[in-house]
Amino acid sequence: MNPSLVTTQEAIDPVFIFILGISLVMLVGITIAMIYFIIRYHRSRQPEPTSDVDHNLGLEVVWTVIPTLIVLAMFYFGWASFLTLRNVPEGALEISATARMWSWTFEYAGGQTSNRLRVPVGQPVKVNLHSVDVLHAFYAPAFRVKRDMVPGMENYVWFTAPEAGSYDIFCAEYCGVGHADMTTSIEALPPEEFEHWLRQEAAPETADLGRELLGKHGCLGCHSLDGSQMVGPTFKGLSGREATVLQDGVEKTLVTDRDYLERSILQPGHDIVKGYPPVMPGYEGRIPEGELVQILDYLTGAAAPAKPKPDGAALVQQNGCLGCHSDDGSSKVGPTFKELFGAQRTVSVDGETRSLTADRVYLERAILEPSAELVEGYPGMMPPYGHLSADQVEAIIDYLEGLGK
Amino acid sequence: MSDVTATSGRGFWDNSGGRSGLAAWIFSTDHKRIGLMYFWSIVIFFLVGVMLGLLIRLELIAPGVNFLGAQRYNATFTLHGVIMIFLFIIPGVPAAFGNLVMPIQIGAEDVAFPRLNLASFWFYAIGATLALVSLFTAGGAPDTGWTFYVPFSTRTTTNVSLAVFAVFILGFSGILTGMNFLTTVHRLRAPGMTWTRLPLFTWSLYATAWVQVLATPVLAITLVLIMAERLVGTGLFDPASGGDPIMYQHLFWIYSHPAVYIMILPAMGVISDIIPVFARKPVFGYKAIAISSIAIAAAGSLVWGHHMFTSGMSDMAVLVFSLLTFIVAIPSAIKVFNWVSTLYKGSIRLDPPMVYALSFVLLFSIGGLGGLILGAPGTDVHVHDTYFVVGHFHYVMFGGTGFAFFAAMHYWLPKYYGRTYNKKVALWAWGLMFIGFNFLYMPMQILGMQGMPRRYYDYVPKFADLNLLATISSWVLAAGLLLMFANVFYGLFRGKPFGTNPWGGASLEWTATATPPLLENFTEEPIVTHGPYDFKQAGVRADD
Amino acid sequence: MSEHDKGHIIGYPVLIAVWLALLILTAITVAAAQIDLGELNIWVALGIASVKSSLVIAVFMHMKYEKPLFQVFLLVALLTLAIFIGFTFFDVLYR
Amino acid sequence: MTEQHKDYTGAKLGMWLFLFTELILFGGLFILYGVYLNRYPQEFITGGGELNVWFGGGNTLVLLTSSLTVAMSISALQRGNRSLCVKLLVATIAMALLFLVNKYFEWSAKIHHGIYPGAPSLQEGPPGESVFFGLYYLTTGLHGLHVLIGAGILTWVMFLVRSGKVNGDDFVTLENAGLYWHLVDLIWIFLFPLYYLVL
Ligand code: HEA
Ligand code: HEA
Ligand code: CUA
Ligand SMILES: [Cu+2]
């Protein structure tokens, strides 16, 4: 059989069913036997034991040999299916994946890169896995493939997407605060569309290139654009201010000019900004000269960022607000959002009760510092959402306004 | 045999070795007092761990940030894992019930090295305290997971060094207990207590002790290496200076896989002791069970690589470790079959210890059978580091060892307090726990097969329903647990008096000492003339 | 406890003989290390070290005179160590 | 371990079990040594070449001899010769200290040459070398710690022998201390060729 006709999911699933099936049979057998014995030989029915046998060599041999055979069969199929995962079919498209805290970059043969893994439908794809900092793992549940990404080591997975669509990619090896957010997707496109996309990607439009590059190289996994606090210092207002840095443990104050920024990107270990861990990987040789210029232009504000407006409704969904608030007037853990904007609120501040109108200022406080003013009748259990950016908060308030009177 | 019905008041409670108050406990070298100190500390840490489990579930009740947020969530599951593994489940059965019961079971006055035994408790107490201190000091609560994988653990700024040091100390405690038990079983058996008359609980402790002695040092050196990486930067696991992060995983699992058998073997021993008593029938296949304990201990040291199938380890190693993993399942299967056969043609009474023991058999089997999916490399690749693994290990650890711990608590503790709990309430609590348990962890196994990774504080919406079910069930489980502990603890101090041998056991702790046991256990050295499950010869009957 | 339990007294000459043997073996290892045997060097060194340690264990540590139980224990421990080291190489050698 | 009815065999059994744990503790480092030797044979040879065989060899002689004196001290006590026993123990302790002094000079020489864990000169060199020296410092450091602890135990036992608490009829404490000391020697028997004589 031509091995490229087998997809990884077709190789693994039968083994799953085989092992689960046998297990289920054994489990049901044991459970039924136990329940039957308990009822049949309950002391109320059987005041004295009716047998004293305490061993039976024949039985012992039987129930040693049979499980041995069963597990050997499981082992065989388990191993054989594992080999399918390891043997990449010929003609596979090679794509290289780089993981870092906490983002992904995929690079295609022509040098194109993207944050989502785009693959052609029906063709086997081999993804070469690299990590630049700690352990991560590439996990695509739909294709039953997973492999750790180990710094300093080359690993790979392969799979074939049977039909067009979007499939999850998760980071499956714990890697710190951003672990759960380190998700992206496989976008399986019909081959022509994939080719088309590749060609287009080769000549990207230059509208917001600097911004794009920050995403592509994973900078935004650790730095924010909007002033919010992440692993590294924010890019907002970064350029041209004074920074306190540690050079070889000695504290210095510098001005963040273009040279400094360049050095910070290429050799981040040289100056460590005070108060931050020295975890940033060096990008020497990993960012092409032209792109570096774009990034520096962007960071120094030469190219003004044009930001897309965040979507308030989506934010409310993503941040779990609707777990506690409803948008239809029903009461949940927290007050409903419906007709909240502009309404009269009774709140308690430090134990004192006050009355006020839910205007933009109040709503912003309520999201960022919910414990400052507690709405009467509700527990003070809302977590502060300080990690939302000003834009995001604004978008959420716009959304609330839409639900208002 | 001496007349054991002539109780001497409060037994070992009366004699404090010339000390009073707290000192009579914390400086006592009596194995029963040490066992009780272990028991209470372990219960307290268990409750702490369980609260953290509840917090984890609260965060996971729905997608998005709910109560903890990412960093606090990571610290929570790390601490939950560390507490449950190192403070509850590894010392749980052997250190608490092993100490309480084992010397009496073999007819000894105490363990071989009583002072070392006390030292081991102190190491436990210090290690536990340090683990808690690491929460609030330096960089804050560690956020690495209980596996402390490098390079993350050598980079994070949280207080990993102290947590690791705490675990190091706890390791010492385990080593000392293991040495002590091995020497005790070899040297202090009463006349007539041959190896084939050892109760199976003692057999399982013996096998466990070997694992503790031979595997724990590897953990110790691994933790020293982490501290060295963090403090002086030796670079042994750092790819930049030629180290190999995967070697860390080897060293870690060389200990931590055998450790799961440290957790389960004594639990299996408890079950092997309880089932025959309540079926009033000699245990089926005594020798097979005893030998399979040794076999699990031995073969269990050969399979650590099954935690690393996706790590980038060589395919040859995957082959070897997978094959051996399946071999280790066989002795477990033998035990399960023997337990079930013991019920055949017996006279079964469903007292609380028996109910917990029987549910152990079921829950352990579910967890263990899930282990087979994990042992097959093809299927493990899909479910590795997903909720399937989380479900697997809660089934074997909580459903297995946890329930065995509860069984032991209902079976033996009244003997030491002389008072007992309300059986009806105990059964109700069991029912709540059993239901809550299955609806908590079965959804996790399904989620894992659907692809939900573990250690995620947030997940994609398609996983929401099962997570919600799991969280709600955790409250049912919580209610059952609370009811169970409340009932047992009330009973121990205020309950009805407990006779010398109300269950009708035939091993020495039931036939040769008073309730509560005397200070040096026996008025005269017992001479053993029959096996531990020979209820006829022992002439014992359960009270009605 | 019986006299046997307290163990056998080892004479000074035996101890000194063992000590001399150890010194000679040390000299041999150092000498052997000067010759380039390639891969083999490490095995020669380990071989000699094993002979030396066997001497220490058997005589200095009285293992030769202990009950068989002690020898069984030692074997179990060494076997475990060998497995820990050996099995790791299933990964390292085939990567 | 001073119960009224002393179980001699039991005490020794316990000690041996403890020694196994020590053996396996070092075993973890031996695993790493084996793996990295396999990966970086050339760098290990260069690294080993930088260690001073005279320091290592001298320390080997010291430890082997101290092992002899402990073993003899037990025979001496068994024969009832308490003062000889004490003298031999003092000699052993002196050699333990000599070992440590030697080690101190060896380490300071290395550190002076800029070879220590995380040193810049190592980070610039080939990757295998920093691994070699990382292992070297850890292993010999841990061993040195054991020498120190061993010397402490021997001192304590020496006082017990002198006061007669440990005597020809009850000497298991001395025997166990001796066992510990021999273990320290045993480990060095392997460390010496592995680190100083790699070729
Ligand atoms: C008490 C603890 C305990 C026990 C007893 C076990 C028992 C087993 N475990 Fe488990 N395991 C853990 C605790 C435990 N485990 C933990 C904590 C982890 C995760 C660590 C982490 O990453 O954080 C883990 C992870 C884990 C993995 C790694 C998963 C991964 O990360 O990808 C694997 C893989 O092989 C595995 C396998 C097994 C097997 C085969 C058994 C076997 O011993 C099971 C044997 C039992 C049975 C087979 C059932 C009873 C028998 C029958 C009902 C008869 C019928 C049987 C047959 C026909 C065979 N376990
Ligand atoms: C014996 C071991 C043990 C036990 C018993 C438990 C018990 C529980 N655990 Fe477990 N768990 C582990 C060992 C254990 N755990 C380990 C080792 C890990 C891996 C960590 C890691 O990844 O590093 C883990 C990880 C883990 C996760 C995965 C986290 C992740 O990967 O993101 C989850 C998620 O649901 C979870 C949940 C629970 C729950 C709900 C319980 C419940 O069973 C708890 C039930 C109890 C209650 C719900 C509370 C009842 C009690 C009270 C209310 C007490 C009141 C107290 C007083 C009055 C004093 N645990
Ligand atoms: Cu990257 Cu988890
Ligand atoms: Cu395992």
Coordinates of C-alpha atoms in Angstrom, one line a residue, chain A residues 6-398:
Chain A
V6 CA -2.6 6.6 5.2
T7 CA -3.2 9.7 7.3
T8 CA -2.1 9.9 10.9
Q9 CA -5.6 9.9 12.2
E10 CA -6.4 6.7 10.2
A11 CA -3.4 5.0 11.7
I12 CA -4.1 5.9 15.4
D13 CA -7.8 5.7 15.7
P14 CA -8.2 2.0 15.2
V15 CA -5.6 1.4 17.9
F16 CA -7.5 3.6 20.3
I17 CA -10.7 1.7 19.6
F18 CA -8.9 -1.6 20.0
I19 CA -7.4 -0.8 23.4
L20 CA -10.5 1.0 24.7
G21 CA -12.7 -1.9 23.5
I22 CA -10.7 -4.6 25.3
S23 CA -10.4 -2.4 28.4
L24 CA -14.1 -1.9 28.4
V25 CA -14.9 -5.6 28.1
M26 CA -12.5 -6.4 31.0
L27 CA -13.9 -3.6 33.1
V28 CA -17.5 -4.7 32.6
G29 CA -16.6 -8.3 33.3
I30 CA -14.9 -7.4 36.5
T31 CA -17.7 -5.2 37.6
I32 CA -20.4 -7.7 36.9
A33 CA -18.4 -10.4 38.7
M34 CA -17.9 -8.3 41.7
I35 CA -21.5 -7.2 41.9
Y36 CA -22.8 -10.7 41.4
F37 CA -20.6 -12.1 44.1
I38 CA -21.5 -9.3 46.5
I39 CA -25.2 -10.0 46.1
R40 CA -25.0 -13.8 45.8
Y41 CA -22.6 -14.2 48.8
H42 CA -23.8 -11.4 51.0
R43 CA -23.7 -12.4 54.7
S44 CA -27.5 -12.1 54.9
R45 CA -27.8 -14.9 52.4
Q46 CA -24.6 -16.7 53.1
P47 CA -23.9 -16.6 56.9
E48 CA -20.8 -18.8 56.5
P49 CA -18.4 -19.1 53.6
T50 CA -19.1 -22.1 51.5
S51 CA -15.6 -22.7 50.3
D52 CA -12.1 -22.4 51.7
V53 CA -10.1 -22.6 48.5
D54 CA -7.3 -20.1 48.7
H55 CA -5.5 -20.8 45.4
N56 CA -5.8 -22.6 42.1
L57 CA -2.7 -22.9 40.1
G58 CA -4.6 -23.5 36.8
L59 CA -6.6 -20.3 37.2
E60 CA -3.5 -18.3 38.2
V61 CA -1.7 -19.5 35.1
V62 CA -4.7 -18.7 32.9
W63 CA -5.1 -15.2 34.2
T64 CA -1.4 -14.5 33.9
V65 CA -1.1 -15.8 30.3
I66 CA -4.2 -14.2 28.9
P67 CA -3.4 -10.7 30.0
T68 CA 0.1 -11.2 28.8
L69 CA -1.1 -12.0 25.3
I70 CA -3.6 -9.1 25.4
V71 CA -1.0 -6.6 26.4
L72 CA 1.5 -7.9 23.9
A73 CA -1.1 -7.3 21.2
M74 CA -1.7 -3.8 22.5
F75 CA 2.0 -3.1 22.5
Y76 CA 2.3 -4.4 18.9
F77 CA -0.4 -2.1 17.5
G78 CA 0.7 0.8 19.6
W79 CA 4.2 0.5 18.3
A80 CA 3.2 0.0 14.7
S81 CA 1.0 3.0 14.7
F82 CA 3.7 5.0 16.3
L83 CA 6.0 4.1 13.4
T84 CA 3.5 5.6 11.1
L85 CA 3.8 8.9 12.9
R86 CA 7.6 8.7 12.6
N87 CA 7.9 7.8 8.9
V88 CA 7.1 10.8 6.8
P89 CA 5.6 9.9 3.4
E90 CA 7.6 10.9 0.4
G91 CA 6.8 14.1 -1.3
A92 CA 5.8 15.8 1.9
L93 CA 5.8 19.6 2.0
E94 CA 8.3 20.8 4.5
I95 CA 7.5 23.7 6.7
S96 CA 9.5 24.9 9.7
A97 CA 7.9 25.9 12.9
T98 CA 9.5 28.0 15.6
A99 CA 8.0 28.3 19.1
R100 CA 8.9 30.8 21.6
M101 CA 7.3 32.2 24.7
W102 CA 4.4 32.5 23.7
S103 CA 3.9 32.5 20.0
W104 CA 4.4 30.6 16.8
T105 CA 6.1 31.3 13.5
F106 CA 5.8 29.1 10.5
E107 CA 8.3 29.4 7.7
Y108 CA 7.7 28.1 4.2
A109 CA 10.3 26.9 1.6
G110 CA 10.2 30.3 -0.2
G111 CA 11.0 32.2 3.0
Q112 CA 7.4 33.3 3.6
T113 CA 6.3 33.3 7.2
S114 CA 3.0 33.3 9.0
N115 CA 1.5 32.9 12.5
R116 CA -1.0 30.4 11.3
L117 CA 0.0 27.2 9.7
R118 CA -1.4 27.2 6.2
V119 CA -1.2 23.8 4.4
P120 CA -2.6 22.5 1.2
V121 CA -5.4 19.9 1.5
G122 CA -4.5 16.3 0.6
Q123 CA -0.7 16.7 0.6
P124 CA 1.4 15.3 3.5
V125 CA 3.1 18.1 5.4
K126 CA 6.2 17.7 7.5
V127 CA 6.7 20.3 10.1
N128 CA 10.2 20.7 11.5
L129 CA 10.0 21.9 15.1
H130 CA 12.3 24.3 16.8
S131 CA 12.2 26.2 20.1
V132 CA 14.2 29.2 21.0
D133 CA 13.7 29.3 24.7
V134 CA 12.0 26.6 26.8
L135 CA 10.1 23.4 26.0
H136 CA 6.9 23.7 24.0
A137 CA 5.0 21.1 22.1
F138 CA 3.2 21.1 18.8
Y139 CA -0.1 19.5 19.2
A140 CA -2.8 19.2 16.5
P141 CA -5.6 17.1 18.0
A142 CA -7.4 16.6 14.8
F143 CA -4.4 14.8 13.3
R144 CA -3.4 13.0 16.6
V145 CA 0.1 14.3 16.3
K146 CA 2.2 15.9 19.0
R147 CA 5.9 16.4 19.5
D148 CA 7.9 18.4 22.0
M149 CA 9.9 21.4 20.7
V150 CA 13.2 21.3 22.5
P151 CA 15.7 24.1 22.4
G152 CA 18.9 22.8 20.7
M153 CA 17.2 19.8 19.2
E154 CA 15.4 19.1 15.9
N155 CA 12.1 17.3 16.0
Y156 CA 9.3 16.9 13.5
V157 CA 5.7 15.8 13.0
W158 CA 3.8 15.0 9.8
F159 CA 0.2 14.9 8.9
T160 CA -2.2 15.3 6.0
A161 CA -5.3 17.5 6.2
P162 CA -8.1 15.5 4.4
E163 CA -10.3 18.5 3.8
A164 CA -10.3 22.2 3.9
G165 CA -10.9 23.9 7.2
S166 CA -9.4 25.3 10.3
Y167 CA -7.9 22.9 12.9
D168 CA -6.5 23.8 16.4
I169 CA -2.9 23.9 17.3
F170 CA -2.2 23.9 21.0
C171 CA 1.1 24.2 22.9
A172 CA 1.0 21.0 24.9
E173 CA 4.2 21.4 27.0
Y174 CA 3.9 23.7 29.9
C175 CA 5.9 26.9 29.2
G176 CA 4.9 29.5 31.7
V177 CA 2.1 32.1 32.0
G178 CA 1.3 32.3 28.3
H179 CA 1.1 28.5 27.9
A180 CA -2.7 28.3 27.6
D181 CA -2.7 31.3 25.2
M182 CA -0.1 29.7 23.0
T183 CA -2.7 28.5 20.5
T184 CA -3.0 29.0 16.8
S185 CA -4.5 27.0 14.0
I186 CA -3.9 25.0 10.9
E187 CA -5.6 26.5 7.9
A188 CA -6.0 23.8 5.3
L189 CA -6.6 25.4 1.9
P190 CA -7.3 23.8 -1.4
P191 CA -4.0 23.4 -3.2
E192 CA -4.6 26.3 -5.7
E193 CA -5.6 28.6 -3.0
F194 CA -2.5 27.6 -1.0
E195 CA -0.3 28.4 -3.9
H196 CA -2.0 31.7 -4.4
W197 CA -1.5 32.6 -0.7
L198 CA 2.2 31.7 -0.9
R199 CA 2.7 33.9 -3.8
Q200 CA 0.9 36.8 -2.3
E201 CA 2.7 36.4 1.0
A202 CA 6.0 36.6 -0.9
A203 CA 5.2 40.2 -1.7
P204 CA 3.3 41.5 1.4
E205 CA 1.7 44.9 1.2
T206 CA 3.7 47.4 3.2
A207 CA 0.9 49.2 5.0
D208 CA 1.8 48.3 8.5
L209 CA 4.9 46.3 8.0
G210 CA 6.7 47.1 11.2
R211 CA 3.7 46.1 13.2
E212 CA 3.3 42.9 11.2
L213 CA 7.0 42.0 11.7
L214 CA 6.7 42.3 15.5
G215 CA 3.9 39.7 15.3
K216 CA 5.8 37.5 12.9
H217 CA 9.0 37.4 15.1
G218 CA 6.9 36.8 18.2
C219 CA 7.9 40.0 19.9
L220 CA 4.2 40.6 20.8
G221 CA 4.3 37.4 22.8
C222 CA 6.2 39.3 25.5
H223 CA 5.8 43.0 24.7
S224 CA 2.6 44.9 24.4
L225 CA 1.8 47.7 22.0
D226 CA -0.6 49.5 24.3
G227 CA 1.3 50.0 27.6
S228 CA 0.0 47.0 29.4
Q229 CA 2.4 45.0 31.4
M230 CA 3.7 41.7 30.0
V231 CA 6.9 39.7 30.4
G232 CA 8.9 42.4 28.7
P233 CA 8.6 46.2 28.8
T234 CA 5.8 47.6 26.6
F235 CA 6.7 49.1 23.2
K236 CA 4.3 52.0 23.9
G237 CA 6.3 55.2 24.3
L238 CA 9.5 53.1 24.3
S239 CA 11.7 55.2 22.1
G240 CA 13.6 58.2 23.3
R241 CA 13.0 57.8 27.0
E242 CA 15.4 57.1 29.8
A243 CA 15.8 53.5 30.9
T244 CA 17.6 52.0 33.8
V245 CA 19.5 48.9 32.7
L246 CA 21.9 46.5 34.2
Q247 CA 25.1 46.0 32.3
D248 CA 26.9 42.9 33.7
G249 CA 25.0 43.6 37.0
V250 CA 26.0 47.3 37.1
E251 CA 23.1 49.7 37.0
K252 CA 23.2 52.4 34.3
T253 CA 20.8 54.9 32.9
L254 CA 20.6 55.3 29.1
V255 CA 18.5 57.0 26.5
T256 CA 16.6 54.5 24.4
D257 CA 17.8 55.7 21.0
R258 CA 17.8 53.7 17.8
D259 CA 21.2 52.1 18.6
Y260 CA 20.1 51.0 22.0
L261 CA 17.0 49.5 20.5
E262 CA 18.9 47.7 17.9
R263 CA 21.3 46.3 20.5
S264 CA 18.3 45.3 22.7
I265 CA 17.0 43.2 19.9
L266 CA 20.1 41.6 18.6
Q267 CA 21.9 41.1 21.9
P268 CA 19.3 41.5 24.7
G269 CA 21.7 40.1 27.3
H270 CA 23.9 43.2 27.0
D271 CA 21.6 45.6 28.8
I272 CA 18.9 44.1 30.9
V273 CA 16.1 46.5 31.7
K274 CA 15.8 46.8 35.5
G275 CA 13.0 44.8 37.0
Y276 CA 12.8 42.4 34.1
P277 CA 14.1 38.8 33.8
P278 CA 16.9 38.2 31.3
V279 CA 14.8 35.9 29.2
M280 CA 14.6 37.6 25.9
P281 CA 16.3 35.5 23.1
G282 CA 18.9 37.2 21.0
Y283 CA 17.7 37.9 17.4
E284 CA 21.2 38.3 15.9
G285 CA 21.1 36.7 12.5
R286 CA 17.5 35.8 12.8
I287 CA 16.0 39.0 11.5
P288 CA 17.0 40.0 8.0
E289 CA 18.6 43.4 7.8
G290 CA 15.7 45.0 5.9
E291 CA 13.1 43.8 8.4
L292 CA 15.2 45.1 11.3
V293 CA 15.1 48.5 9.8
Q294 CA 11.3 48.3 9.5
I295 CA 11.0 47.2 13.1
L296 CA 13.2 50.0 14.3
D297 CA 11.3 52.5 12.2
Y298 CA 8.1 51.3 13.8
L299 CA 9.5 51.4 17.3
T300 CA 10.9 54.8 16.9
G301 CA 7.6 56.0 15.6
A302 CA 8.8 56.8 12.1
A303 CA 5.9 54.8 10.8
A304 CA 2.7 55.6 12.5
P305 CA 0.8 52.5 13.5
A306 CA -2.7 52.2 12.2
K307 CA -4.6 50.1 14.6
P308 CA -7.6 48.1 13.9
K309 CA -10.4 48.7 16.3
P310 CA -11.0 45.8 18.7
D311 CA -14.5 44.3 18.8
G312 CA -16.2 44.8 22.1
A313 CA -18.7 42.0 21.8
A314 CA -15.9 39.5 21.1
L315 CA -13.8 40.9 24.0
V316 CA -16.7 40.4 26.4
Q317 CA -17.0 36.8 25.2
Q318 CA -13.3 36.1 25.3
N319 CA -12.7 37.5 28.7
G320 CA -15.3 35.5 30.4
C321 CA -17.5 38.5 31.3
L322 CA -20.6 36.7 30.2
G323 CA -19.8 34.0 32.7
C324 CA -21.0 36.4 35.4
H325 CA -23.0 39.0 33.5
S326 CA -25.8 38.5 31.1
D327 CA -26.6 40.6 28.0
D328 CA -30.3 39.9 28.1
G329 CA -31.4 41.3 31.5
S330 CA -31.3 38.1 33.5
S331 CA -29.4 38.2 36.7
K332 CA -26.3 36.1 37.1
V333 CA -23.3 36.4 39.6
G334 CA -23.0 40.0 38.5
P335 CA -25.5 42.6 37.3
T336 CA -26.7 42.3 33.7
F337 CA -25.1 44.4 30.9
K338 CA -28.5 45.2 29.4
E339 CA -29.4 48.8 29.8
L340 CA -26.5 49.3 32.1
F341 CA -25.0 52.3 30.3
G342 CA -26.3 55.5 31.6
A343 CA -28.4 53.9 34.4
Q344 CA -28.4 55.0 38.0
R345 CA -26.3 52.7 40.2
T346 CA -26.2 52.3 44.0
V347 CA -22.6 51.4 45.0
S348 CA -20.7 51.1 48.2
V349 CA -17.3 52.7 48.5
D350 CA -15.3 51.7 51.5
G351 CA -18.5 50.7 53.2
E352 CA -20.3 54.0 52.4
T353 CA -23.3 53.8 50.1
R354 CA -23.4 56.2 47.1
S355 CA -25.5 56.8 44.1
L356 CA -24.1 57.7 40.7
T357 CA -24.7 57.4 37.0
A358 CA -23.0 54.7 34.9
D359 CA -21.0 56.9 32.6
R360 CA -17.8 56.1 30.7
V361 CA -15.6 57.0 33.6
Y362 CA -17.4 54.9 36.0
L363 CA -17.5 51.9 33.7
E364 CA -13.8 52.1 33.0
R365 CA -13.1 52.0 36.8
A366 CA -15.6 49.1 37.2
I367 CA -13.6 47.0 34.7
L368 CA -10.1 47.9 35.7
E369 CA -10.6 48.2 39.5
P370 CA -13.9 46.4 40.3
S371 CA -13.3 46.4 44.0
A372 CA -13.2 50.2 44.3
E373 CA -17.0 50.5 44.0
L374 CA -19.2 47.5 44.7
V375 CA -22.7 47.4 43.3
E376 CA -25.2 47.0 46.0
G377 CA -26.4 43.4 46.4
Y378 CA -23.5 41.7 44.6
P379 CA -20.4 40.0 46.1
G380 CA -17.1 41.6 45.5
M381 CA -15.8 38.8 43.5
M382 CA -15.1 40.3 40.1
P383 CA -11.4 40.0 39.2
P384 CA -9.7 43.2 38.0
Y385 CA -9.1 43.4 34.3
G386 CA -6.0 45.5 34.4
H387 CA -4.5 43.5 31.5
L388 CA -7.0 44.9 29.1
S389 CA -5.7 47.7 27.0
A390 CA -7.2 51.2 26.9
D391 CA -8.4 50.4 23.4
Q392 CA -10.0 47.3 24.5
V393 CA -11.7 48.9 27.5
E394 CA -13.0 51.6 25.2
A395 CA -14.3 49.0 22.8
I396 CA -16.1 47.2 25.6
I397 CA -17.7 50.4 26.8
D398 CA -18.8 51.1 23.3

